[in-house]
PDB file of C-alpha atoms in Angstrom:
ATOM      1  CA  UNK A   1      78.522-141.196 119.998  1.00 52.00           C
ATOM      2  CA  UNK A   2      77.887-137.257 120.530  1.00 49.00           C
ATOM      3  CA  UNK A   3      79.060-134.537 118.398  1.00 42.00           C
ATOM      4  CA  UNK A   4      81.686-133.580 120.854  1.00 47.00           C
ATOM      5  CA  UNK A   5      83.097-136.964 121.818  1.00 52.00           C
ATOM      6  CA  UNK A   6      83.073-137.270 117.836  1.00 51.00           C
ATOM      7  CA  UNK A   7      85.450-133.735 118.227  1.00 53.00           C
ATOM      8  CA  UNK A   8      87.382-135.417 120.971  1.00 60.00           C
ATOM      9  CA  UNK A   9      88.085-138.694 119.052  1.00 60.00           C
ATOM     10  CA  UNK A  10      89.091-136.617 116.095  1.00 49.00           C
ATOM     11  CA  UNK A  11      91.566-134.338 117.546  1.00 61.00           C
ATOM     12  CA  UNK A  12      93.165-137.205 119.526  1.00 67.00           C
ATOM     13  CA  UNK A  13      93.266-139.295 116.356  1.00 65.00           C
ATOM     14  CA  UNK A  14      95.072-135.896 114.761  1.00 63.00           C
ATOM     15  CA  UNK A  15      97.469-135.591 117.462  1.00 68.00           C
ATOM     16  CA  UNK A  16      98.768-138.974 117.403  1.00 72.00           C
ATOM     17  CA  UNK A  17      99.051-139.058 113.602  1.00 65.00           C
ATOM     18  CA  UNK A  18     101.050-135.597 113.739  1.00 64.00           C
ATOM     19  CA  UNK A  19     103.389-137.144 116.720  1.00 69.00           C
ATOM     20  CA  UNK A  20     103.988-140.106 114.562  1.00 66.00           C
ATOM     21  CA  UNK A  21     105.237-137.500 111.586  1.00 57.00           C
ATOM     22  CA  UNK A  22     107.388-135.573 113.760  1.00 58.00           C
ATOM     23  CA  UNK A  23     109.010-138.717 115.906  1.00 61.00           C
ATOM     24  CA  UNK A  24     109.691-140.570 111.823  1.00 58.00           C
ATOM     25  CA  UNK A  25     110.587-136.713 110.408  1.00 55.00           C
ATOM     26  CA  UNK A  26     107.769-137.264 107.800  1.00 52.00           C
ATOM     27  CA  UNK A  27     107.279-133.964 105.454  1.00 49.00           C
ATOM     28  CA  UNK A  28     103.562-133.763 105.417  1.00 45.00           C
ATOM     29  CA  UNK A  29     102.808-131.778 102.212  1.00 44.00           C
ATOM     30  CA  UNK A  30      99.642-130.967 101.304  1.00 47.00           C
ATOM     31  CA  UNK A  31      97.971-128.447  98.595  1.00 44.00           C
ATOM     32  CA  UNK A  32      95.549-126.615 101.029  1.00 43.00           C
ATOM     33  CA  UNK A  33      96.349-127.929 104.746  1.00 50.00           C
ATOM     34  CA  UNK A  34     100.644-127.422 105.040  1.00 90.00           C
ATOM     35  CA  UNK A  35     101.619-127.722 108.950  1.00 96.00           C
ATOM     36  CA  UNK A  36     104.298-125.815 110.281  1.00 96.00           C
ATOM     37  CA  UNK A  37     105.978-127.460 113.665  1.00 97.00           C
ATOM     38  CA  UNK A  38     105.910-124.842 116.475  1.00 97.00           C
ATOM     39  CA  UNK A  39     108.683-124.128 119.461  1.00 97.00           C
ATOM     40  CA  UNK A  40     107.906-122.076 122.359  1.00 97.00           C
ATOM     41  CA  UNK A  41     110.844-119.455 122.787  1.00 96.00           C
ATOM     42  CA  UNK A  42     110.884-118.542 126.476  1.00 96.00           C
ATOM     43  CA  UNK A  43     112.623-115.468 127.813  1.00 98.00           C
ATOM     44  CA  UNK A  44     116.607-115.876 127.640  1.00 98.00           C
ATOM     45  CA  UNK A  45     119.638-113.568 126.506  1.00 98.00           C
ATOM     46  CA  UNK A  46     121.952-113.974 123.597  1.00 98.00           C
ATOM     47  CA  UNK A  47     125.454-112.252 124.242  1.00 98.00           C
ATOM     48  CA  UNK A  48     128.528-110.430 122.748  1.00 98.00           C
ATOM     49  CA  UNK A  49     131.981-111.486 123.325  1.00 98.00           C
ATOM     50  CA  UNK A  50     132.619-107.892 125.761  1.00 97.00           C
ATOM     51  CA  UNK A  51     129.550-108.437 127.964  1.00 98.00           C
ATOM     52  CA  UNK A  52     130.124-112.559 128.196  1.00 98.00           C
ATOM     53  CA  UNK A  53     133.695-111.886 129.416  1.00 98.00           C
ATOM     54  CA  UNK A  54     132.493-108.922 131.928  1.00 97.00           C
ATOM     55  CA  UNK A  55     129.511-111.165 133.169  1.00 98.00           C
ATOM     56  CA  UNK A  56     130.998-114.362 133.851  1.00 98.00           C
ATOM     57  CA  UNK A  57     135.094-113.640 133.634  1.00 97.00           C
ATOM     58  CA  UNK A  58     137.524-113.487 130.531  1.00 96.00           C
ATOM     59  CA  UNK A  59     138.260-116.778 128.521  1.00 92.00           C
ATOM     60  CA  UNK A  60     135.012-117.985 129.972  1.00 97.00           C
ATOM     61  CA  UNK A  61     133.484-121.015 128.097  1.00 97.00           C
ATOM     62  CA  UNK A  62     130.170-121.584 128.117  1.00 98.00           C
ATOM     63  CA  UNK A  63     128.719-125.284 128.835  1.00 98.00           C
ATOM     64  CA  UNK A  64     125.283-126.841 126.340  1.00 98.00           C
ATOM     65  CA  UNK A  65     121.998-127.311 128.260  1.00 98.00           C
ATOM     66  CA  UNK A  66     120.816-128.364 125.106  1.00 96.00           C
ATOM     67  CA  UNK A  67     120.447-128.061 121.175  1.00 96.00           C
ATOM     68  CA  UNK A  68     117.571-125.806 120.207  1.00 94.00           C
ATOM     69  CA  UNK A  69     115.854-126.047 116.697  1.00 94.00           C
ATOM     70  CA  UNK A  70     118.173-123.993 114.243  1.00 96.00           C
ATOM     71  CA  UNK A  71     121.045-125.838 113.356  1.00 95.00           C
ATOM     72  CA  UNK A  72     124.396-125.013 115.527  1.00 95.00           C
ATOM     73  CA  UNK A  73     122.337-123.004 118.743  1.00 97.00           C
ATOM     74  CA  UNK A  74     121.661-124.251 122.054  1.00 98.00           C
ATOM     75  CA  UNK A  75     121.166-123.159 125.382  1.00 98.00           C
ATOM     76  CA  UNK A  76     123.822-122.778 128.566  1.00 98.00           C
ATOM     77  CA  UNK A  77     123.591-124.152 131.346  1.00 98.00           C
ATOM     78  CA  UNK A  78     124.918-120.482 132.681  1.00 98.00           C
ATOM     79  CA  UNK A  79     121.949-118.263 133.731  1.00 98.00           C
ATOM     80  CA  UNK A  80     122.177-114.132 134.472  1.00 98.00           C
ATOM     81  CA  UNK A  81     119.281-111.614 136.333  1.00 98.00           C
ATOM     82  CA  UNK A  82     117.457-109.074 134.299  1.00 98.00           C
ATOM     83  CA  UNK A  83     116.736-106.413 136.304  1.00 98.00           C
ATOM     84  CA  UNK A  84     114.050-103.178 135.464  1.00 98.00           C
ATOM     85  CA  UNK A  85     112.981-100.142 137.123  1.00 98.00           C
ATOM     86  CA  UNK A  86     110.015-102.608 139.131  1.00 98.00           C
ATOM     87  CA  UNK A  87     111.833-105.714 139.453  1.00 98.00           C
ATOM     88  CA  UNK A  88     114.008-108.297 138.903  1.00 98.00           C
ATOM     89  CA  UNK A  89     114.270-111.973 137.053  1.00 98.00           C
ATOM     90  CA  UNK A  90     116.551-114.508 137.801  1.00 98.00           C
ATOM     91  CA  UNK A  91     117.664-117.748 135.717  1.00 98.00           C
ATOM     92  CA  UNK A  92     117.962-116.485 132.587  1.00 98.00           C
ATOM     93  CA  UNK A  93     119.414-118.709 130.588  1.00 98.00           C
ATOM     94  CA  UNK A  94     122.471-117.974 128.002  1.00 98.00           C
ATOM     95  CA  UNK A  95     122.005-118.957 124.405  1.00 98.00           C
ATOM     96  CA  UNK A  96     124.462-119.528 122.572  1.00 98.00           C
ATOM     97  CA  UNK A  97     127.193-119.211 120.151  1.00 97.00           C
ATOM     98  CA  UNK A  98     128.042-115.488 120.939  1.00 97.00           C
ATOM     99  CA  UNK A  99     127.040-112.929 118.420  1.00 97.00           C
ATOM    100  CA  UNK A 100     128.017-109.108 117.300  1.00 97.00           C
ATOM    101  CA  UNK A 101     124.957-107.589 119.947  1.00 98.00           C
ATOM    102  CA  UNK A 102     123.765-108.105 123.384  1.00 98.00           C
ATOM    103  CA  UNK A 103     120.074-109.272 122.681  1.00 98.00           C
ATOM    104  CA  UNK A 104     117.288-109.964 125.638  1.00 98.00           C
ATOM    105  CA  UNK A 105     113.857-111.265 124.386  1.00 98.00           C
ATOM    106  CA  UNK A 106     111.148-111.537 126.884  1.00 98.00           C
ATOM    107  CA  UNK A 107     107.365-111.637 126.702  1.00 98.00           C
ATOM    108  CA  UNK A 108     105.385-108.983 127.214  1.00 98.00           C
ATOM    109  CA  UNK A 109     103.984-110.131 130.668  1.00 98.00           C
ATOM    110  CA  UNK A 110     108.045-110.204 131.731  1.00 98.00           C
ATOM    111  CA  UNK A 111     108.107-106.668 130.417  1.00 98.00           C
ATOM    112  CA  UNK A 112     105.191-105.705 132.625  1.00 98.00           C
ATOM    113  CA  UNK A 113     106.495-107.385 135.536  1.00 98.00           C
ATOM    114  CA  UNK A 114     110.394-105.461 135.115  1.00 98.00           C
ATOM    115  CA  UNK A 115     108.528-101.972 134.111  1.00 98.00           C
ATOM    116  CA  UNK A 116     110.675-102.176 130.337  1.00 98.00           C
ATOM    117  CA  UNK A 117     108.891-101.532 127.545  1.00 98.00           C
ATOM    118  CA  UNK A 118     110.524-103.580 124.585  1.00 98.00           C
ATOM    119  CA  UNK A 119     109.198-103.266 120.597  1.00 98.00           C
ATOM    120  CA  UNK A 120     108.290-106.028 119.067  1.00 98.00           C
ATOM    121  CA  UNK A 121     110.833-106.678 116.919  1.00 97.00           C
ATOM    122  CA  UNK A 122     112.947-109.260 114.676  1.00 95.00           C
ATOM    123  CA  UNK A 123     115.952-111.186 115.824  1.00 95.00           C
ATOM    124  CA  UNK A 124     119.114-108.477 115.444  1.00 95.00           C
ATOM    125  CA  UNK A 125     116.752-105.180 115.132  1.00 97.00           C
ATOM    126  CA  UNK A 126     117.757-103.270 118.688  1.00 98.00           C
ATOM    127  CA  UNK A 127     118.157 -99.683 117.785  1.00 97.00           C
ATOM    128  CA  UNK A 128     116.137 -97.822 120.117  1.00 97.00           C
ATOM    129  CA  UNK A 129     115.216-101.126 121.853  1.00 98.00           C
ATOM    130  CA  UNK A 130     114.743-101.283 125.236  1.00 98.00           C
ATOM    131  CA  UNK A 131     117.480-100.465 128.170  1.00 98.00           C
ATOM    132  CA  UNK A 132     117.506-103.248 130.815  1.00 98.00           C
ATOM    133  CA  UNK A 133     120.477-104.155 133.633  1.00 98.00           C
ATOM    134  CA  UNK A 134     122.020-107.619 133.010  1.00 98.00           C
ATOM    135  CA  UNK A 135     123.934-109.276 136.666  1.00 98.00           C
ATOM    136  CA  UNK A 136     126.339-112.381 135.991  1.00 98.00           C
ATOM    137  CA  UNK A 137     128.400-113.905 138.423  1.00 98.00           C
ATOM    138  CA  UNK A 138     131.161-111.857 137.808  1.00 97.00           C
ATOM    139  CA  UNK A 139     129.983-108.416 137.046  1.00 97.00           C
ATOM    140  CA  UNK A 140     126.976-106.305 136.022  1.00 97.00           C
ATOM    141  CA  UNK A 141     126.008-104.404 133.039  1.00 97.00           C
ATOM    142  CA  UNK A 142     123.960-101.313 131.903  1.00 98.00           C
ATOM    143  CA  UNK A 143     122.205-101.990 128.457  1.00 98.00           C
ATOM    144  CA  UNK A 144     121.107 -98.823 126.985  1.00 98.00           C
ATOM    145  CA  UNK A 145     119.572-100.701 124.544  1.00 98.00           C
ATOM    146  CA  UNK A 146     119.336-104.773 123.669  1.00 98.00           C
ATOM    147  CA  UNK A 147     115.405-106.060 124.741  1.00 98.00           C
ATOM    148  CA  UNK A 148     112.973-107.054 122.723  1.00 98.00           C
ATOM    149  CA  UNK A 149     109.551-108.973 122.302  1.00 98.00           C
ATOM    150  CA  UNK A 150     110.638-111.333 119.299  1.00 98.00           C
ATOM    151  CA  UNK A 151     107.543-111.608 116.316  1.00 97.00           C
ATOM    152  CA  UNK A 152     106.140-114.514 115.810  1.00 98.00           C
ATOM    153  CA  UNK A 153     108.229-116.101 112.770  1.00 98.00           C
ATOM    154  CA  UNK A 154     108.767-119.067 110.697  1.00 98.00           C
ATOM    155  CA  UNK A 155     112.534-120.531 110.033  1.00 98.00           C
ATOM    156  CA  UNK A 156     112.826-121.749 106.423  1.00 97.00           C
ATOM    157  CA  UNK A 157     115.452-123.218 104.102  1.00 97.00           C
ATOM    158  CA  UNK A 158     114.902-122.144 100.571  1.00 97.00           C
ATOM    159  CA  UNK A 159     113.578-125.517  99.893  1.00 96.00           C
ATOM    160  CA  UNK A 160     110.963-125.604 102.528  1.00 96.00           C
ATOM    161  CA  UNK A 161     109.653-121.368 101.245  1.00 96.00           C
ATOM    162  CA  UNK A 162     109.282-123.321  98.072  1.00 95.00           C
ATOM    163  CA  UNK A 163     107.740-126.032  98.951  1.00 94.00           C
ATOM    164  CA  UNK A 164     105.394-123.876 100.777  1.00 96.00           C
ATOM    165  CA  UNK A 165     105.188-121.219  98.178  1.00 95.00           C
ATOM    166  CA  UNK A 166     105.856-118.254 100.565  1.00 96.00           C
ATOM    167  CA  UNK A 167     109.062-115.446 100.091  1.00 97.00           C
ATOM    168  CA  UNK A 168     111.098-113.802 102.817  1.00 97.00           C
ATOM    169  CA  UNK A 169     109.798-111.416 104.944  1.00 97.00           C
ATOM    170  CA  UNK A 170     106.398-112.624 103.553  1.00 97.00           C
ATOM    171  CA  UNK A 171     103.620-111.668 106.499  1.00 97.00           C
ATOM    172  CA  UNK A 172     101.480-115.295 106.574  1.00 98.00           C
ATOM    173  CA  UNK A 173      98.436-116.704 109.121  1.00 97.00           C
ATOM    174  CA  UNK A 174      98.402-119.560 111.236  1.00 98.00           C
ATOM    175  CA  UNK A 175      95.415-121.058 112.387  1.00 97.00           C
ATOM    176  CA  UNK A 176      95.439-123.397 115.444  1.00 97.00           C
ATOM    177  CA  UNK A 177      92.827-125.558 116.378  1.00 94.00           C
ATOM    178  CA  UNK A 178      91.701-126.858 119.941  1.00 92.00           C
ATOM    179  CA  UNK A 179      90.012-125.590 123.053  1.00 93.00           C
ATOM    180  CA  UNK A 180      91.907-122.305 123.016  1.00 94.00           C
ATOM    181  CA  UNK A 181      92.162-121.924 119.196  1.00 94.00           C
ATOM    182  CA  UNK A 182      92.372-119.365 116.991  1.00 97.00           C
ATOM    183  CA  UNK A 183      94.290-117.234 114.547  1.00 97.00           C
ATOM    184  CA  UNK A 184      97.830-115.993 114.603  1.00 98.00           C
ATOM    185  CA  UNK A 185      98.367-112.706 112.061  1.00 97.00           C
ATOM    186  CA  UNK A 186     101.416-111.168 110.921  1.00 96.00           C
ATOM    187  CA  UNK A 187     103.791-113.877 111.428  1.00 98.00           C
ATOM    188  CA  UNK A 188     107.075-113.310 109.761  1.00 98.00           C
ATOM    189  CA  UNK A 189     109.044-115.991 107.553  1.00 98.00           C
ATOM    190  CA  UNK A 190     112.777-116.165 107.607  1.00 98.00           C
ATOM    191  CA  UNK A 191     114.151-117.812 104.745  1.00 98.00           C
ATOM    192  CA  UNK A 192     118.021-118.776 104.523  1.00 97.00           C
ATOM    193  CA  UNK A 193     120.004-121.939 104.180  1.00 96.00           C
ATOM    194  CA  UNK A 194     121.302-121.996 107.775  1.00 96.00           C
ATOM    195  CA  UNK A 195     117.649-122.640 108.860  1.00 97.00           C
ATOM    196  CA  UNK A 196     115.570-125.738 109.786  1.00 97.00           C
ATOM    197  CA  UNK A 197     111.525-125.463 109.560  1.00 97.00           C
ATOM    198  CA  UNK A 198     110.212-124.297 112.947  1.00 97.00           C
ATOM    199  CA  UNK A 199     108.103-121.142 113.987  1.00 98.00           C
ATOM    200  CA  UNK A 200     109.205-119.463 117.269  1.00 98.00           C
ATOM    201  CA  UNK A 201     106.387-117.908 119.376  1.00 98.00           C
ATOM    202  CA  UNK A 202     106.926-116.509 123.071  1.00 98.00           C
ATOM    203  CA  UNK A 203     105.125-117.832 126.189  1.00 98.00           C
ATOM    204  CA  UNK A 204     102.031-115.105 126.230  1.00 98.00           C
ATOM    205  CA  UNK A 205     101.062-116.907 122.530  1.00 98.00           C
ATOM    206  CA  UNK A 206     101.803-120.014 123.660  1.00 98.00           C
ATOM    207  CA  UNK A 207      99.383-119.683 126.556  1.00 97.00           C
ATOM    208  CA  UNK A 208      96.879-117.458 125.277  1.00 97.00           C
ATOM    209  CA  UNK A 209      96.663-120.261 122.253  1.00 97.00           C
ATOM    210  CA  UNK A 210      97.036-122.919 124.611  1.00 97.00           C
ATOM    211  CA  UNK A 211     100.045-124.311 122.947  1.00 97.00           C
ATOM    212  CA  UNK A 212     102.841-126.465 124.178  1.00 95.00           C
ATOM    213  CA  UNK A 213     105.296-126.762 121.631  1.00 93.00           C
ATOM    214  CA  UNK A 214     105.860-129.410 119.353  1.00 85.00           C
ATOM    215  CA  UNK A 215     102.451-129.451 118.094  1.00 95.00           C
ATOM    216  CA  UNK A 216     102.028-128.583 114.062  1.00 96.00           C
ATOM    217  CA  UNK A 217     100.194-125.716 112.779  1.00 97.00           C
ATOM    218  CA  UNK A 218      98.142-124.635 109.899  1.00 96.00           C
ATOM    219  CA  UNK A 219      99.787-122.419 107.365  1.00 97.00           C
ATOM    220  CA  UNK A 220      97.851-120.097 105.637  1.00 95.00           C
ATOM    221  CA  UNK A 221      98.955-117.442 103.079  1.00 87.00           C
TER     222      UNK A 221
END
């Protein structure tokens, strides 16, 4: 057998053992390889109780797509338009339960495409974020502020940043392998006891990587 059908055998040898971890929910713990499962966060809108009820109508209640990783979140089946000063989006999907701020992430090819340009920020950090125009069925609204490009991060319980010996806000590396591989820098971990293990990356990592989601990656402090 070649060197590369060697490579081939190998990583589809890897990827069936790592399916066979997630699909049992085995905690692979190792010294110097620790995998980190990966999600890829597309573009969608969290809302405030204000905006929800001048979007989509007072008393409104919103109806699950789906659970998402961290425990108690899922998506809507409701969807709004983001609209820029170049163009528009449409189905962008509600996620939900409500919270204290009106918060847009998109990727920074959306941003291009709507003529915003969003910080790259964490989850809840929107001062001097981007403006955008949100349009629900029932109304439309002016954000002077609420869009970002969400950092790459890492959710952790306190048990898991042990396990992995990492702190919060800790910057870490993550090195993934395959035909588009590479290395990830600056990713930020979250630590709290409302989370479950996942890092979140956008769509422009997820492609430039050549990710999918659901695959494991390499921690590396």
């Amino acid at each position: 057998m070649t060197v590369k059908g060697n490579e081939t055998l190998y990583r589809a040898i890897r990827d069936a053992v790592m399916e066979e971890i997630k699909a049992h929910n085995i905690e692979l713990v190792q010294e110097k390889d620790q995998f980190i499962p990966v999600s890829v966060s597309a573009r969608h809108i969290h809302l405030e109780q204000k905006h929800a009820d001048f979007l989509f109508g007072k008393g409104y209640t919103f109806t699950k797509h789906r659970d998402i990783s961290q425990p108690g979140q899922y998506s809507c089946v409701e969807q709004v338009t983001i609209k820029g000063p170049k163009s528009k989006m449409d189905r962008i999907r509600v996620v939900a339960p409500l919270r204290k701020q009106t918060q847009i992430e998109i990727s920074r090819t959306d941003a291009i495409k709507l003529g915003v340009n969003p910080p790259v920020r964490h989850s809840g950090d929107l001062k001097g974020s981007a403006p955008l125009t949100v349009i629900g069925p029932k109304g439309k609204i002016e954000l002077e502020e609420g869009c970002i490009i969400a950092d790459r991060h890492i959710h952790m319980s306190p048990a898991d940043a042990s396990r992995y010996g990492v702190e919060n806000h800790q910057k870490v590396k993550i090195e993934v392998d395959g035909e588009k591989g590479g290395m990830m820098y600056g990713v930020t971990v979250r630590i709290s006891d409302r989370y479950a293990l996942d890092m979140h990356i956008d769509t422009d990592d997820a492609n430039a990587f050549g990710i999918k989601g659901q695959e494991y990656l390499k921690l590396i402090k």
